[in-house]
Each structure stands twice: as C-alpha cells, then as structure tokens.
C-alpha cells in the first residue's frame, strides 16, 4: 500500500498521497459510525464531525468522538449544495492527533465517487 502522508526528502516536503487533497471552501458536517452502516437505520450514530480536506481517497475530519488509528468507520458526508449525504461504506483511520484524524476511504459506491469527483472539480483549491 502506498503511504498517505507528507515526507521530507533532503529538505523538500513531498506529498505522498495517492489522491490530491482539496481544502474545502467552508468546512462541512459529517456523521460517523464505528459499527457500520446498519447503525444509520437505527439513527444511533457514534458522532458528528467536520470535514476540512477531502479527496477521492480520504478526508481530514475533526470530531469530539474518541478515534484512534486503525478504527474502521462508516461516514455520511454532507457535501454542500447536495440534497442528501454521500455515504462512505467503510474507511480506516490512518492517523489521529487530538480531535483531528485522517481517514482512507476503503469502500465507496460508484454514485458517491461521482458526487465526490463533481464536488472536487467545482472546489479545486489544493489543501495546505
């Protein structure tokens, strides 16, 4: 698996992610569950979060929900100007720092991928 982080090589910082991240113009909400999508139907979610960066392959999220690297989560992304949330069936937490963490999307439906690509094309401001 390719790394999903920045490396410093001879004084130069290189972004080693597979997918280019986009800093969202205005952070948007998401809901997350560590117990999978079945929890959505009972409305029993583990927590809410705010997305700051997103790509086709993952996102940077802030939440008050306790999260640690290796956790598997399902996400519902409330992409701006869209009628319903985009669902990420499965993601894994790659890093966590306080209330902020990075997830790699492992299972995304074709419909969600199309919605993410459209959102990214309309909001293509590279993340810092």
PDB file of C-alpha atoms in Angstrom:
ATOM      1  CA  UNK A   1       0.000   0.000   0.000  1.00  0.00           C
ATOM      2  CA  UNK A   2       1.304   3.469  -0.845  1.00  0.00           C
ATOM      3  CA  UNK A   3       1.825   5.920   2.013  1.00  0.00           C
ATOM      4  CA  UNK A   4      -0.787   8.606   2.614  1.00  0.00           C
ATOM      5  CA  UNK A   5       1.210  11.427   4.158  1.00  0.00           C
ATOM      6  CA  UNK A   6       3.891  14.032   3.537  1.00  0.00           C
ATOM      7  CA  UNK A   7       7.578  13.099   3.535  1.00  0.00           C
ATOM      8  CA  UNK A   8      10.624  15.296   3.887  1.00  0.00           C
ATOM      9  CA  UNK A   9      13.358  14.300   1.446  1.00  0.00           C
ATOM     10  CA  UNK A  10      16.579  16.321   1.511  1.00  0.00           C
ATOM     11  CA  UNK A  11      14.808  19.428   2.857  1.00  0.00           C
ATOM     12  CA  UNK A  12      11.887  19.221   0.396  1.00  0.00           C
ATOM     13  CA  UNK A  13       8.382  18.254   1.534  1.00  0.00           C
ATOM     14  CA  UNK A  14       6.715  15.772  -0.827  1.00  0.00           C
ATOM     15  CA  UNK A  15       3.007  14.876  -0.673  1.00  0.00           C
ATOM     16  CA  UNK A  16       2.981  11.072  -0.949  1.00  0.00           C
ATOM     17  CA  UNK A  17      -0.800  10.682  -1.101  1.00  0.00           C
ATOM     18  CA  UNK A  18      -2.383   8.735  -3.943  1.00  0.00           C
ATOM     19  CA  UNK A  19      -5.140  11.341  -4.376  1.00  0.00           C
ATOM     20  CA  UNK A  20      -4.744  15.112  -4.335  1.00  0.00           C
ATOM     21  CA  UNK A  21      -6.500  16.640  -1.318  1.00  0.00           C
ATOM     22  CA  UNK A  22      -8.752  19.669  -1.668  1.00  0.00           C
ATOM     23  CA  UNK A  23      -9.217  22.119   1.192  1.00  0.00           C
ATOM     24  CA  UNK A  24     -12.945  22.727   1.277  1.00  0.00           C
ATOM     25  CA  UNK A  25     -14.019  26.384   0.890  1.00  0.00           C
ATOM     26  CA  UNK A  26     -16.166  26.042   4.008  1.00  0.00           C
ATOM     27  CA  UNK A  27     -15.896  23.000   6.288  1.00  0.00           C
ATOM     28  CA  UNK A  28     -18.926  20.718   6.080  1.00  0.00           C
ATOM     29  CA  UNK A  29     -20.531  18.289   8.513  1.00  0.00           C
ATOM     30  CA  UNK A  30     -20.351  14.520   8.551  1.00  0.00           C
ATOM     31  CA  UNK A  31     -21.689  11.739  10.746  1.00  0.00           C
ATOM     32  CA  UNK A  32     -19.659   8.676  11.620  1.00  0.00           C
ATOM     33  CA  UNK A  33     -20.234   5.214  12.995  1.00  0.00           C
ATOM     34  CA  UNK A  34     -17.654   2.660  14.093  1.00  0.00           C
ATOM     35  CA  UNK A  35     -20.216  -0.098  13.882  1.00  0.00           C
ATOM     36  CA  UNK A  36     -21.040   0.113  10.195  1.00  0.00           C
ATOM     37  CA  UNK A  37     -23.952   1.206   8.112  1.00  0.00           C
ATOM     38  CA  UNK A  38     -26.568  -0.829   9.984  1.00  0.00           C
ATOM     39  CA  UNK A  39     -26.332   1.836  12.697  1.00  0.00           C
ATOM     40  CA  UNK A  40     -27.639   4.517  10.324  1.00  0.00           C
ATOM     41  CA  UNK A  41     -31.015   2.836  10.128  1.00  0.00           C
ATOM     42  CA  UNK A  42     -31.447   2.963  13.903  1.00  0.00           C
ATOM     43  CA  UNK A  43     -30.266   6.621  13.933  1.00  0.00           C
ATOM     44  CA  UNK A  44     -27.747   5.522  16.588  1.00  0.00           C
ATOM     45  CA  UNK A  45     -24.558   7.214  15.420  1.00  0.00           C
ATOM     46  CA  UNK A  46     -21.228   7.392  17.206  1.00  0.00           C
ATOM     47  CA  UNK A  47     -20.669  11.041  16.483  1.00  0.00           C
ATOM     48  CA  UNK A  48     -20.608  14.083  14.303  1.00  0.00           C
ATOM     49  CA  UNK A  49     -17.596  15.677  12.690  1.00  0.00           C
ATOM     50  CA  UNK A  50     -16.437  18.487  10.453  1.00  0.00           C
ATOM     51  CA  UNK A  51     -14.540  17.812   7.195  1.00  0.00           C
ATOM     52  CA  UNK A  52     -11.666  20.197   6.388  1.00  0.00           C
ATOM     53  CA  UNK A  53      -9.875  18.430   3.492  1.00  0.00           C
ATOM     54  CA  UNK A  54     -11.244  15.798   1.131  1.00  0.00           C
ATOM     55  CA  UNK A  55     -10.089  13.728  -1.838  1.00  0.00           C
ATOM     56  CA  UNK A  56     -11.430  10.751  -3.749  1.00  0.00           C
ATOM     57  CA  UNK A  57      -9.414   8.553  -1.385  1.00  0.00           C
ATOM     58  CA  UNK A  58      -9.968  10.104   2.033  1.00  0.00           C
ATOM     59  CA  UNK A  59     -10.613  13.082   4.282  1.00  0.00           C
ATOM     60  CA  UNK A  60      -9.350  15.099   7.241  1.00  0.00           C
ATOM     61  CA  UNK A  61     -12.028  15.270   9.941  1.00  0.00           C
ATOM     62  CA  UNK A  62     -12.380  16.899  13.358  1.00  0.00           C
ATOM     63  CA  UNK A  63     -14.692  15.314  15.949  1.00  0.00           C
ATOM     64  CA  UNK A  64     -15.210  15.015  19.691  1.00  0.00           C
ATOM     65  CA  UNK A  65     -15.763  11.272  19.238  1.00  0.00           C
ATOM     66  CA  UNK A  66     -12.783   9.237  20.519  1.00  0.00           C
ATOM     67  CA  UNK A  67     -10.995   7.873  17.433  1.00  0.00           C
ATOM     68  CA  UNK A  68      -7.686   6.058  17.085  1.00  0.00           C
ATOM     69  CA  UNK A  69      -5.572   4.829  14.162  1.00  0.00           C
ATOM     70  CA  UNK A  70      -6.844   1.520  12.835  1.00  0.00           C
ATOM     71  CA  UNK A  71     -10.512   2.188  13.674  1.00  0.00           C
ATOM     72  CA  UNK A  72     -12.925   1.312  10.870  1.00  0.00           C
ATOM     73  CA  UNK A  73     -15.766   3.779  10.340  1.00  0.00           C
ATOM     74  CA  UNK A  74     -18.662   4.476   8.014  1.00  0.00           C
ATOM     75  CA  UNK A  75     -19.217   8.136   7.101  1.00  0.00           C
ATOM     76  CA  UNK A  76     -22.054  10.257   5.782  1.00  0.00           C
ATOM     77  CA  UNK A  77     -20.636  13.380   4.153  1.00  0.00           C
ATOM     78  CA  UNK A  78     -22.981  16.371   3.960  1.00  0.00           C
ATOM     79  CA  UNK A  79     -21.453  17.810   0.792  1.00  0.00           C
ATOM     80  CA  UNK A  80     -22.529  21.442   0.279  1.00  0.00           C
ATOM     81  CA  UNK A  81     -25.373  22.145  -2.147  1.00  0.00           C
ATOM     82  CA  UNK A  82     -26.403  18.479  -2.348  1.00  0.00           C
ATOM     83  CA  UNK A  83     -29.813  17.193  -1.307  1.00  0.00           C
ATOM     84  CA  UNK A  84     -28.634  14.097   0.555  1.00  0.00           C
ATOM     85  CA  UNK A  85     -25.437  12.911   2.259  1.00  0.00           C
ATOM     86  CA  UNK A  86     -22.810  10.949   0.331  1.00  0.00           C
ATOM     87  CA  UNK A  87     -22.132   7.647   2.096  1.00  0.00           C
ATOM     88  CA  UNK A  88     -18.692   6.101   2.535  1.00  0.00           C
ATOM     89  CA  UNK A  89     -19.414   2.467   3.397  1.00  0.00           C
ATOM     90  CA  UNK A  90     -16.040   1.840   5.021  1.00  0.00           C
ATOM     91  CA  UNK A  91     -12.970   3.909   5.860  1.00  0.00           C
ATOM     92  CA  UNK A  92      -9.998   3.295   8.104  1.00  0.00           C
ATOM     93  CA  UNK A  93      -8.415   5.866  10.398  1.00  0.00           C
ATOM     94  CA  UNK A  94      -4.780   6.295   9.290  1.00  0.00           C
ATOM     95  CA  UNK A  95      -3.710   8.924  11.834  1.00  0.00           C
ATOM     96  CA  UNK A  96      -5.161  10.854  14.753  1.00  0.00           C
ATOM     97  CA  UNK A  97      -3.941  13.976  16.535  1.00  0.00           C
ATOM     98  CA  UNK A  98      -6.206  15.149  19.337  1.00  0.00           C
ATOM     99  CA  UNK A  99      -9.667  15.676  17.867  1.00  0.00           C
ATOM    100  CA  UNK A 100      -8.451  15.615  14.255  1.00  0.00           C
ATOM    101  CA  UNK A 101      -7.928  12.462  12.210  1.00  0.00           C
ATOM    102  CA  UNK A 102      -7.348  11.313   8.655  1.00  0.00           C
ATOM    103  CA  UNK A 103      -9.342   8.538   7.030  1.00  0.00           C
ATOM    104  CA  UNK A 104      -8.688   6.497   3.926  1.00  0.00           C
ATOM    105  CA  UNK A 105     -11.867   5.525   2.078  1.00  0.00           C
ATOM    106  CA  UNK A 106     -11.898   1.743   1.547  1.00  0.00           C
ATOM    107  CA  UNK A 107     -15.399   1.203   0.167  1.00  0.00           C
ATOM    108  CA  UNK A 108     -17.241   3.905  -1.775  1.00  0.00           C
ATOM    109  CA  UNK A 109     -20.170   3.315  -4.121  1.00  0.00           C
ATOM    110  CA  UNK A 110     -19.899   4.455  -7.730  1.00  0.00           C
ATOM    111  CA  UNK A 111     -22.620   7.068  -7.068  1.00  0.00           C
ATOM    112  CA  UNK A 112     -20.673   8.522  -4.113  1.00  0.00           C
ATOM    113  CA  UNK A 113     -17.460   8.550  -6.158  1.00  0.00           C
ATOM    114  CA  UNK A 114     -19.209  10.503  -8.939  1.00  0.00           C
ATOM    115  CA  UNK A 115     -20.578  13.014  -6.408  1.00  0.00           C
ATOM    116  CA  UNK A 116     -17.145  13.441  -4.806  1.00  0.00           C
ATOM    117  CA  UNK A 117     -15.457  13.945  -8.191  1.00  0.00           C
ATOM    118  CA  UNK A 118     -18.023  16.598  -9.114  1.00  0.00           C
ATOM    119  CA  UNK A 119     -17.584  18.360  -5.762  1.00  0.00           C
ATOM    120  CA  UNK A 120     -13.785  18.269  -6.106  1.00  0.00           C
ATOM    121  CA  UNK A 121     -13.898  19.615  -9.666  1.00  0.00           C
ATOM    122  CA  UNK A 122     -16.003  22.580  -8.530  1.00  0.00           C
ATOM    123  CA  UNK A 123     -13.847  23.259  -5.444  1.00  0.00           C
ATOM    124  CA  UNK A 124     -10.323  22.579  -6.666  1.00  0.00           C
ATOM    125  CA  UNK A 125      -8.283  24.626  -4.191  1.00  0.00           C
ATOM    126  CA  UNK A 126      -5.268  22.497  -3.128  1.00  0.00           C
ATOM    127  CA  UNK A 127      -5.002  21.718   0.592  1.00  0.00           C
ATOM    128  CA  UNK A 128      -2.075  23.139   2.537  1.00  0.00           C
TER     129      UNK A 128
END
